[in-house]
XYZ file of C-alpha atoms in Angstrom:
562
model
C 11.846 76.744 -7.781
C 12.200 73.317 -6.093
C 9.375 72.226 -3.505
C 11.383 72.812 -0.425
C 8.800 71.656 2.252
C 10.733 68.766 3.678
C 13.729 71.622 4.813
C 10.883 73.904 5.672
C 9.615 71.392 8.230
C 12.967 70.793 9.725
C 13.216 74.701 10.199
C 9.708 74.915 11.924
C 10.315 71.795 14.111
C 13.837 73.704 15.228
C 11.785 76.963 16.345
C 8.525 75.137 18.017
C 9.839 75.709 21.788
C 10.244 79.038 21.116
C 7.367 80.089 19.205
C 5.263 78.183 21.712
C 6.767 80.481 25.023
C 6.309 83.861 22.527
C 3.214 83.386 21.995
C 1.275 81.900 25.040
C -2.420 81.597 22.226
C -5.370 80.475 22.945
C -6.831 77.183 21.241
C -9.789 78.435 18.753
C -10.695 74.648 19.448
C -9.616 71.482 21.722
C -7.508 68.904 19.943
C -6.718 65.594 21.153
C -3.028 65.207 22.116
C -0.628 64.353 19.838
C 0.558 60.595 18.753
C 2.955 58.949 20.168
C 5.442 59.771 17.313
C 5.929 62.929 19.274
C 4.584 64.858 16.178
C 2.586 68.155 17.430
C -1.255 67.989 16.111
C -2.013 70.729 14.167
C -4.378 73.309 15.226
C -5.918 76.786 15.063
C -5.300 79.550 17.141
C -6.325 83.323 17.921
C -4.609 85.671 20.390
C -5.447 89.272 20.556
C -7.876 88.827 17.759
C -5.181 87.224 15.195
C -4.934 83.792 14.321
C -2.517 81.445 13.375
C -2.444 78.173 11.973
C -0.042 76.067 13.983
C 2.232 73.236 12.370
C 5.123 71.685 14.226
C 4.439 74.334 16.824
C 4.925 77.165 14.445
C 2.300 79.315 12.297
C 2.242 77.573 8.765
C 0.649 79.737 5.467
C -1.165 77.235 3.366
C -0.521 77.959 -0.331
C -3.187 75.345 -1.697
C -4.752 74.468 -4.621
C -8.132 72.614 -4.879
C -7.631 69.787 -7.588
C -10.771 69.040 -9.601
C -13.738 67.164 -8.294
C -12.905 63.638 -10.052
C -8.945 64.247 -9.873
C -8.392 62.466 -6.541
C -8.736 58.810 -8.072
C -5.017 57.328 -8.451
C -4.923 57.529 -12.464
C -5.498 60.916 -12.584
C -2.510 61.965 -9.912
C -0.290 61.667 -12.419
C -1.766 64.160 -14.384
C -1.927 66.684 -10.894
C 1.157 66.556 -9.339
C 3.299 68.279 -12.166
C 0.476 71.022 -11.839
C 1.235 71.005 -7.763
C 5.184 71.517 -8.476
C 4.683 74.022 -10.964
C 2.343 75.638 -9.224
C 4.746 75.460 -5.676
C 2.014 75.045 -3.818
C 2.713 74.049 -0.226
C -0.859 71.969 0.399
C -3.223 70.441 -1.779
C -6.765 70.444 -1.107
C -7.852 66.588 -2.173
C -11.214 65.214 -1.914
C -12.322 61.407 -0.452
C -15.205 60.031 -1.714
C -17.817 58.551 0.712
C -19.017 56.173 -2.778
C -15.382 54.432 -3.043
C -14.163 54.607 0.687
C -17.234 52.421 1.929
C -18.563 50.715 -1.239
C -20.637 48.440 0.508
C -21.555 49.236 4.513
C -19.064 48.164 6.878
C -16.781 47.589 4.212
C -14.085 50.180 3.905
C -11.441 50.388 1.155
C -8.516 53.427 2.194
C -6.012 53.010 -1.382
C -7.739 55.972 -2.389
C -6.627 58.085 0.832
C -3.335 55.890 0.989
C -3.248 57.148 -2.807
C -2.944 60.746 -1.699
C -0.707 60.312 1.183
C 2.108 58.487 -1.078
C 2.375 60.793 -3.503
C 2.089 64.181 -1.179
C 4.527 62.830 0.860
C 7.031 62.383 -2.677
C 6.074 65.852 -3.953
C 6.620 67.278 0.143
C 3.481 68.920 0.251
C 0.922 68.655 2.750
C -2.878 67.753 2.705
C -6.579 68.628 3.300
C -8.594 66.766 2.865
C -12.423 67.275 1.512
C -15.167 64.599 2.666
C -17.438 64.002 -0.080
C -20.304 62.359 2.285
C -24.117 63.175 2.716
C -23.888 66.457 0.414
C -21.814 67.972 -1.480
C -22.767 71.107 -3.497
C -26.161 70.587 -1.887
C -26.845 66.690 -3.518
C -26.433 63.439 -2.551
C -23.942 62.477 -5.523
C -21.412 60.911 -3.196
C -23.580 59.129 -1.137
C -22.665 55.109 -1.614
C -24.812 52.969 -3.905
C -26.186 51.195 -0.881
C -27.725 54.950 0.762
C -29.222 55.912 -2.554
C -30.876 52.956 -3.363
C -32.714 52.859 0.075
C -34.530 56.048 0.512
C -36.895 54.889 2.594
C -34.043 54.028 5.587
C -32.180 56.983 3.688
C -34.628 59.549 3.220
C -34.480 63.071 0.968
C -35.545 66.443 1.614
C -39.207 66.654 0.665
C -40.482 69.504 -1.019
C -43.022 71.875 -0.479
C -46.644 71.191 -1.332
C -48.419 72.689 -4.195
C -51.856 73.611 -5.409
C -52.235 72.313 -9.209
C -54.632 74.756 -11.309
C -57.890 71.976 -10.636
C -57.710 73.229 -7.168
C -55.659 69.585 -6.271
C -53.214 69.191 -3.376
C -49.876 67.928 -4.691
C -47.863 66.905 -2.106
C -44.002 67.515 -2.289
C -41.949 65.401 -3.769
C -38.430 63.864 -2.698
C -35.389 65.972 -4.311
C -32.078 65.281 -5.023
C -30.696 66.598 -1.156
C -30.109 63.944 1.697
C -32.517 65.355 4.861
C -30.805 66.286 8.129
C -33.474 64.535 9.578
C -32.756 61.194 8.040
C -31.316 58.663 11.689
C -29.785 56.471 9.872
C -28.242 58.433 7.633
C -26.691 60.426 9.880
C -24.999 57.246 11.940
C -23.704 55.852 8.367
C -22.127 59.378 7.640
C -20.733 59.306 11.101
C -19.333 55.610 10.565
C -17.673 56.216 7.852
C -16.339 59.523 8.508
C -14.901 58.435 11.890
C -13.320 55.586 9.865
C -11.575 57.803 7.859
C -10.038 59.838 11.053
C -8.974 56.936 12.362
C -6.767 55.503 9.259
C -5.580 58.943 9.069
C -4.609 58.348 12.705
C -2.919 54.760 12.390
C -0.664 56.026 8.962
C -0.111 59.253 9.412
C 1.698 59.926 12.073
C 3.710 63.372 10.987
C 0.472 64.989 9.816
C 0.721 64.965 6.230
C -2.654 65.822 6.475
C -2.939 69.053 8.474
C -7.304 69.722 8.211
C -10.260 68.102 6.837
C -13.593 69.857 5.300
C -16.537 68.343 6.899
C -19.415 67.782 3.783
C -19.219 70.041 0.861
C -21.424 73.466 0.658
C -24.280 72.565 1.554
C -27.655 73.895 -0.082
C -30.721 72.555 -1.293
C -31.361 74.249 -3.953
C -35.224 75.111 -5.028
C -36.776 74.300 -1.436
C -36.501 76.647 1.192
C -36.318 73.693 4.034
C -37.695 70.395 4.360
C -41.302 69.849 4.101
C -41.184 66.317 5.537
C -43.926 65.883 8.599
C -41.308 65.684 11.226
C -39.069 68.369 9.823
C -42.311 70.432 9.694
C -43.232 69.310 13.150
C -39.988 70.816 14.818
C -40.593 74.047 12.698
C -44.004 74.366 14.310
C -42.516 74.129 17.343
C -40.508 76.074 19.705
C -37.066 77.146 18.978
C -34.482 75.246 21.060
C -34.082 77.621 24.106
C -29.992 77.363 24.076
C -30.226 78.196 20.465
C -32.490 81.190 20.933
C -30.148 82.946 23.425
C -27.243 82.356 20.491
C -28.620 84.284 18.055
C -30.633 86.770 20.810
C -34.050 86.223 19.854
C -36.950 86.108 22.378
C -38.226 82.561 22.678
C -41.649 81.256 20.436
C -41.744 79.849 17.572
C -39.389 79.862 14.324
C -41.666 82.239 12.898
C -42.025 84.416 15.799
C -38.441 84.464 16.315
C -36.930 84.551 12.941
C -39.715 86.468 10.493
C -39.356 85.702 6.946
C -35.949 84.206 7.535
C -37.558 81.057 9.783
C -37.575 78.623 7.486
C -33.914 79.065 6.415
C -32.796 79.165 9.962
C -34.719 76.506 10.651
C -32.632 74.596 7.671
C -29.689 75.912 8.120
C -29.988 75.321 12.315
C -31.014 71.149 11.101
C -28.123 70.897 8.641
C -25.487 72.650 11.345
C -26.563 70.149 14.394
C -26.378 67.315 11.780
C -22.620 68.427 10.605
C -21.844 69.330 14.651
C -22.664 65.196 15.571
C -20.575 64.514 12.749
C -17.957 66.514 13.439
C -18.005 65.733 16.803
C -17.447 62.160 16.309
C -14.338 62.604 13.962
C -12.938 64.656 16.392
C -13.541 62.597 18.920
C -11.592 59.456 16.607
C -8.626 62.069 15.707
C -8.185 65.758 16.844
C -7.241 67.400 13.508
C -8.644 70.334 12.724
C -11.867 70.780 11.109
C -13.639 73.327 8.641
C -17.030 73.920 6.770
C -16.669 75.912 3.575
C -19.688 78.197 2.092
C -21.092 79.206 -0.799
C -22.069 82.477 -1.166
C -24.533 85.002 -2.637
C -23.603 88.264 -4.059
C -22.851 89.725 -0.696
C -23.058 93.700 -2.188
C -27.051 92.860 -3.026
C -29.960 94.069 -1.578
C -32.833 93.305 -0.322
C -30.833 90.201 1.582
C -33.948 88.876 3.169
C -37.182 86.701 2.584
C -35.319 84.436 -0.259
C -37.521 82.352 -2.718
C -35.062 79.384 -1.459
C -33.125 77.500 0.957
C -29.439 78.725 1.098
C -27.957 77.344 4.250
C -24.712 78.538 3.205
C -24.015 81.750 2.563
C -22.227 84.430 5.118
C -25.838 85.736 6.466
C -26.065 82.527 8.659
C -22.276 82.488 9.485
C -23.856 83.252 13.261
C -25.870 80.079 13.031
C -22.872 77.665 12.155
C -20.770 79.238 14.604
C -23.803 78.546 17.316
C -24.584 75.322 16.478
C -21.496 73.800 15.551
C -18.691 74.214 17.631
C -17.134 71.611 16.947
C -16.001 73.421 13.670
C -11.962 74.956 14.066
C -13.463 77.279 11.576
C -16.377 78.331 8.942
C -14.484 79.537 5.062
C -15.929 81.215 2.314
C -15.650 80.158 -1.318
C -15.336 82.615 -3.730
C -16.039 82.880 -7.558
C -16.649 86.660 -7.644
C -13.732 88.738 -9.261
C -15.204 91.965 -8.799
C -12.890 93.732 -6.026
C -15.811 95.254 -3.830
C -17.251 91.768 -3.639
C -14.136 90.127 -2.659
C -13.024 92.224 -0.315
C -16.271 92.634 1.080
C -16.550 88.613 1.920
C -12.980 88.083 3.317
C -14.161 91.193 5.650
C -17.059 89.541 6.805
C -15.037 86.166 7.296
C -12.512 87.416 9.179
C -14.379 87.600 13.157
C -13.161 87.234 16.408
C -14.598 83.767 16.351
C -13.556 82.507 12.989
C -9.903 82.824 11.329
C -10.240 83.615 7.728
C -9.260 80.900 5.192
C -10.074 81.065 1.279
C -10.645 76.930 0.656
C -11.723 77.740 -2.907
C -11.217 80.792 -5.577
C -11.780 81.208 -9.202
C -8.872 80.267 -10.723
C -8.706 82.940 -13.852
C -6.156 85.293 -13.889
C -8.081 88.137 -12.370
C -8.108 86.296 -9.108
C -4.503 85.970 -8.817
C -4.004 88.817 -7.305
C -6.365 87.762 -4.002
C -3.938 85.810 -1.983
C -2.312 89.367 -0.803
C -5.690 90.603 0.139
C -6.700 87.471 2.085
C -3.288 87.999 3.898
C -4.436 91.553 4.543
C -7.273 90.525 6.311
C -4.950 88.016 8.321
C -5.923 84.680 6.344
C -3.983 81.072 7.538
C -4.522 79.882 4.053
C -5.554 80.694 0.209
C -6.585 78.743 -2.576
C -7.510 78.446 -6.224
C -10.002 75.717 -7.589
C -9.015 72.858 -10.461
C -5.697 74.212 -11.667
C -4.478 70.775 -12.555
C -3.781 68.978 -16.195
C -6.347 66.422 -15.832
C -8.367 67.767 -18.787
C -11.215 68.887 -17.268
C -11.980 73.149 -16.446
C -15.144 74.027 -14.591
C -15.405 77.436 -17.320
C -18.352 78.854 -14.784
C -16.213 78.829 -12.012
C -12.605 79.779 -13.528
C -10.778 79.232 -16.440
C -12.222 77.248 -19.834
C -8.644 75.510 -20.541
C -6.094 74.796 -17.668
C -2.476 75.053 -19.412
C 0.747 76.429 -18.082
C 0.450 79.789 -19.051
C -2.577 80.600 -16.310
C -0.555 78.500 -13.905
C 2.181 80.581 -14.041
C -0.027 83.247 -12.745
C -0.928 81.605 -9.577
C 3.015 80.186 -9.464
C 4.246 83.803 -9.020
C 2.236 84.406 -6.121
C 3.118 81.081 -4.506
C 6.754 81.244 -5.613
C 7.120 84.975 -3.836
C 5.131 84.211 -0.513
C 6.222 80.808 -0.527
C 9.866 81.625 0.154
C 9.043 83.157 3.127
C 6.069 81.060 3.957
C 6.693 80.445 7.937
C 8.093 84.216 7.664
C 5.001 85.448 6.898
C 2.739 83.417 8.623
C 4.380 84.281 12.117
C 4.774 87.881 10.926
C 0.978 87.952 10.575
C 0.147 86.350 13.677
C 2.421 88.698 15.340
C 0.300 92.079 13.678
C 3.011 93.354 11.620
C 2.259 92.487 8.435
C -0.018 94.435 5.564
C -1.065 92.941 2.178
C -3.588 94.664 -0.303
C -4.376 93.874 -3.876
C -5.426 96.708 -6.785
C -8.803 97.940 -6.271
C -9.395 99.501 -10.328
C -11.020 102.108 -8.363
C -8.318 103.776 -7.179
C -4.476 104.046 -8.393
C -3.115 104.382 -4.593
C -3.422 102.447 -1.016
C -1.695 103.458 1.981
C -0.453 100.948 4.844
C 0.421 102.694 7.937
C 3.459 101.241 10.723
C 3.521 103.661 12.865
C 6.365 106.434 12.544
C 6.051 104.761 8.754
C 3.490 105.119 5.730
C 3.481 102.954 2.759
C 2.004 103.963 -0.525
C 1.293 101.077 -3.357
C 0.683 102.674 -6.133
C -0.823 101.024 -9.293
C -0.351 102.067 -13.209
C 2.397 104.117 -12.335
C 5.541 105.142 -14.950
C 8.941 103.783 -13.651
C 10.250 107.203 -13.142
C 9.137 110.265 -11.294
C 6.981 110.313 -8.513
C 4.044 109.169 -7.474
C 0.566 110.984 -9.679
C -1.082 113.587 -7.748
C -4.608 112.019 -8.657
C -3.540 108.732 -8.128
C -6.544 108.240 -5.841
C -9.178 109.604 -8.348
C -7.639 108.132 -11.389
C -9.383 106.260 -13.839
C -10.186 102.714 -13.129
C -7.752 100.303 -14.481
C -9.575 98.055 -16.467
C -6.751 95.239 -15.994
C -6.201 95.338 -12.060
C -3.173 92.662 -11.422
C -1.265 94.795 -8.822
C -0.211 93.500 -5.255
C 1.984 94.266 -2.493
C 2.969 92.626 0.789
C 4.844 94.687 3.290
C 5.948 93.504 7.151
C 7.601 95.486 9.866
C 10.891 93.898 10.607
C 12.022 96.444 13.386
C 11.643 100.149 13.701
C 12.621 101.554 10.591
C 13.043 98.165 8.806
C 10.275 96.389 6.252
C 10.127 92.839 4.219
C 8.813 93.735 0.732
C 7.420 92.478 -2.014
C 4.626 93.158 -4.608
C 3.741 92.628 -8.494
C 2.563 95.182 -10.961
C 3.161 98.049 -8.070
C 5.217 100.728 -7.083
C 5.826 100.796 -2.890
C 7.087 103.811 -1.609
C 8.073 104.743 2.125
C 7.479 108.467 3.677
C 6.804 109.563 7.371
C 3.569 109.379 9.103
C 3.560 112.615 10.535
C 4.189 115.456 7.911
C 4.535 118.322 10.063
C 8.009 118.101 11.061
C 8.893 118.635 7.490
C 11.551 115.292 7.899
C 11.982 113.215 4.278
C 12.541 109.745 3.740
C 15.977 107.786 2.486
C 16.678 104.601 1.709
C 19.581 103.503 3.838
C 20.256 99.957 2.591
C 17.890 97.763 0.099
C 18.828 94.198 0.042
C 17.128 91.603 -2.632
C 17.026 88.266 -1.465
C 15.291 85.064 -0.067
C 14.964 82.984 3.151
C 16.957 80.117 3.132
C 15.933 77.580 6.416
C 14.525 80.534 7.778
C 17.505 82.674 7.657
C 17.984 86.291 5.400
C 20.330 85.415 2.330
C 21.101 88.663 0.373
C 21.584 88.076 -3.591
C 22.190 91.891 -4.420
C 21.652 95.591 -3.340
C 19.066 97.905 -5.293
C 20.634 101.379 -5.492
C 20.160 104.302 -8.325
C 16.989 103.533 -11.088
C 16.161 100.789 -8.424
C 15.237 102.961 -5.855
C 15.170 106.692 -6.724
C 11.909 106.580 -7.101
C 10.316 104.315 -4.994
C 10.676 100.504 -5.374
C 8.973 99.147 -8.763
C 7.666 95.799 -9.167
C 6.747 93.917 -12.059
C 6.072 90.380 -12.633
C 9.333 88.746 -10.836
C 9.328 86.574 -7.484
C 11.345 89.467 -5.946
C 11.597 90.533 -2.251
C 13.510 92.998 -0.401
C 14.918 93.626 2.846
C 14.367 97.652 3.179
C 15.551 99.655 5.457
C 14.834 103.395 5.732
C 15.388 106.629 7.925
C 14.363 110.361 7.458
C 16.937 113.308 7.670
């Protein structure tokens, strides 16, 4: 299927009025106004507890995919753009390196970014954009030559002190994490990220970048906080009284308030008021949205508390960012857990009143292609994968140990299905009338309920005949791929679609003894937001509930009960 995100936009710009008076949201965050090109910033909103990412006035699905760490540089693009069309992603999550954009201070170089604008704007595809500044994965790596060679005006996290076997004081050493607590390096991060907003402001005036991650999950990994005397004076101290009421502790000191968890809310409090300045500033330069993603920690483990190290990043201080940062549109998890209970339990915890859910990064093995449904079950503005592109390089811990077309493909169906009916959906889900789940190998069966309507998905089930009577106790499937979207169009009609699954329609209440019958089931696509039919499912099709295997297919159902 051809990118079609240049028609896509003309649609959305057509409908902006309208979806603008429907809706009447509420900003998540303030943006600055819009250039003077008359294009509409993009921004994200809630209402009623949903939220929407706005583009051109319109909700917008971002179908990404995070290219590789080193795969941003102009030789490589060539090698990640036929991964992007294959792929039919809509965005592409690109990362800008703090080391080339200001190689020496002051000095700023932008053909990196202006790299990346060029050639999303020639595959239609929108950006994000990743800063690569003070930390990323927890270190200093992208720092410019010029920071790491001055430590002293640049200082690191220090490490705890130590007692050596002769009884000896060994004071803690420097590690390989930029401190929070460093001046100067906070006003060069600021610098040079408000630099950035600002050439993204001057050449980009239609938003081909839509959001920007602020730093890279942060952690400093082997040191529970930062030993340095006046990071250890301010931890001896009181907690900031605004900061106290936040998270509803009674006022004293970071022990007394926080227990065994003090010294990584301490960190994780210093890290969060260092992003919030820079944030801040950015914003201040050019109103885009921003976002912080996490890393994460088996979130089904227990005991959760006193940890032998810092981790400022994880979703048991999600309260802390959202305190001390506000700057933030939003706070996203990144996953590399496949197991279902684990991934459904983080998109859960992600998905608040305060935060709209989006999945920056995701394993990128075939076992995780079935997550983009379940993020959209949970409401999620946007869902990606990590590295699929061909520039030889696989992170095999993370995903996959060889990137070739084959595990594309299974990502591409996914994107090629909800990517049809991208704006569709998006507004769909804003609205509340959409449902998306993904197999759970527990069970063979899920149930979505629309009122007057239930839906069951069933998994593992044989073309013909009904639906197992133990499909809820079955035995696990040891090869979950199954998926299914399903919206509410109008009363008694649905927007399907689903892989590996059976959907099947029957009403909610049971006692009036009324059946289901499919009155007319239309196979199609959107085409400029508009219902195009291709064919009509009838007889094998839809005796038995509506199969789906591994095609981009989607239905227009609609049903009544006699």
């Amino acid at each position: 299927m051809q990118n079609t995100g240049s028609c896509r936009r003309l649609y959305v710009s057509g409908v902006a009025a309208l979806m603008v008076s429907s809706f009447g949201f509420a900003q998540g965050a303030a943006p600055s106004s819009a250039q003077a090109s008359g294009a509409q910033m993009p921004r994200v909103v809630e209402k009623d507890g949903r939220w929407a990412f706005m583009v051109d006035g319109a909700p917008y699905l971002m179908l990404n995919d995070q290219v590789n760490n080193s795969s941003a540089w102009p030789a490589m693009l060539p090698k990640v753009w036929p991964a992007i069309d294959h792929l039919h992603a809509n965005t592409v999550e690109m990362p800008v390196y703090w080391e080339q954009l200001e190689p020496a201070q002051g000095k700023f170089d932008f053909s990196v970014v202006d790299a990346l604008l060029a050639g999303a704007r020639q595959h239609k595809v929108h950006l994000v954009l990743l800063w690569f500044g003070t930390w990323k994965n927890g270190a200093m790596h992208y720092t410019p030559e010029w920071v790491k060679r001055d430590p002293a005006k640049y200082p690191r996290v220090t490490g705890q002190d130590r007692v050596a076997e002769n009884g000896a004081v060994v004071h803690g050493a420097p590690g390989d994490t930029m401190s929070p607590f460093g001046a100067a390096t906070l006003e060069a991060g600021k610098t040079a990220f408000v630099a950035l907003m600002k050439h993204l402001k001057a050449t980009d005036p239609h938003h081909t970048v839509l959001m920007l991650q602020v730093e890279n999950e942060i952690n400093a990994y082997g040191s529970r906080r930062d030993y340095s005397p006046e990071a250890t004076k301010l931890f001896e101290g009181q907690v900031p009284a605004d900061f106290a009421a936040a998270m509803h502790v009674k006022p004293g000191t970071w022990t007394e308030a926080f227990g065994l968890e003090a010294e990584n809310t301490f960190q994780t409090w210093s890290i969060a008021r260092y992003i919030e300045q820079i944030a801040k500033a950015g914003k201040a330069a050019y109103g885009l949205p921003l976002y912080l993603n996490h890393s994460l920690e088996n979130p089904l483990a227990t005991p959760r508390e006193g940890r032998l190290e810092w981790s400022a990043m994880t979703d048991h201080v999600l309260d802390i960012w959202k305190a001390t940062a506000p700057s933030l549109d939003l706070v996203a998890p990144d996953i590399y857990m496949a197991q279902y209970a684990q991934y459904d339990k983080i998109v859960k915890t992600y998905t608040r009143k305060d935060n709209a859910l989006f999945v920056p990064e995701s394993g990128n093995t075939a076992a995780y292609a079935r997550y983009p449904f379940l993020a959209l079950g949970y409401g999620a503005i946007g869902w990606s994968m990590f590295g699929l592109d061909f520039t030889g390089y696989a992170n095999a811990p993370l995903g996959a140990a060889v990137i070739d077309d084959k595990l594309v493909d299974a990502f591409a169906l996914d994107y090629e299905l909800l990517g049809s009916m991208d704006l569709e959906i998006a507004r769909l889900n804003f609205e509340g009338k959409l449902q998306a789940v993904c197999e759970d190998p527990a069970v063979r069966s899920q149930t979505l309920v629309f009122g007057p309507w239930t839906v069951t998905v069933g998994y593992g089930q044989p073309q013909f005949g009904g639906m197992r009577p133990d499909a809820a106790a079955a035995t696990p499937n040891p090869d979950p791929t199954g998926r299914a979207l399903v919206a509410q169009l109008g009363p008694d009609e649905f927007l399907v679609t689903g892989v590996s699954a059976r959907v099947d329609f029957r009403p909610t209440d049971t006692t009036a003894g009324k059946r289901r019958a499919y009155i007319r089931v239309e196979e199609g696509t959107y085409v400029d937001g508009k219902w195009k039919m291709a064919r009509i499912w009838n007889g094998d099709q839809t005796d038995y509930g509506l199969n789906f295997k591994s095609l981009p297919q989607v239905l227009h159902v609609t049903v009544m009960t006699y």
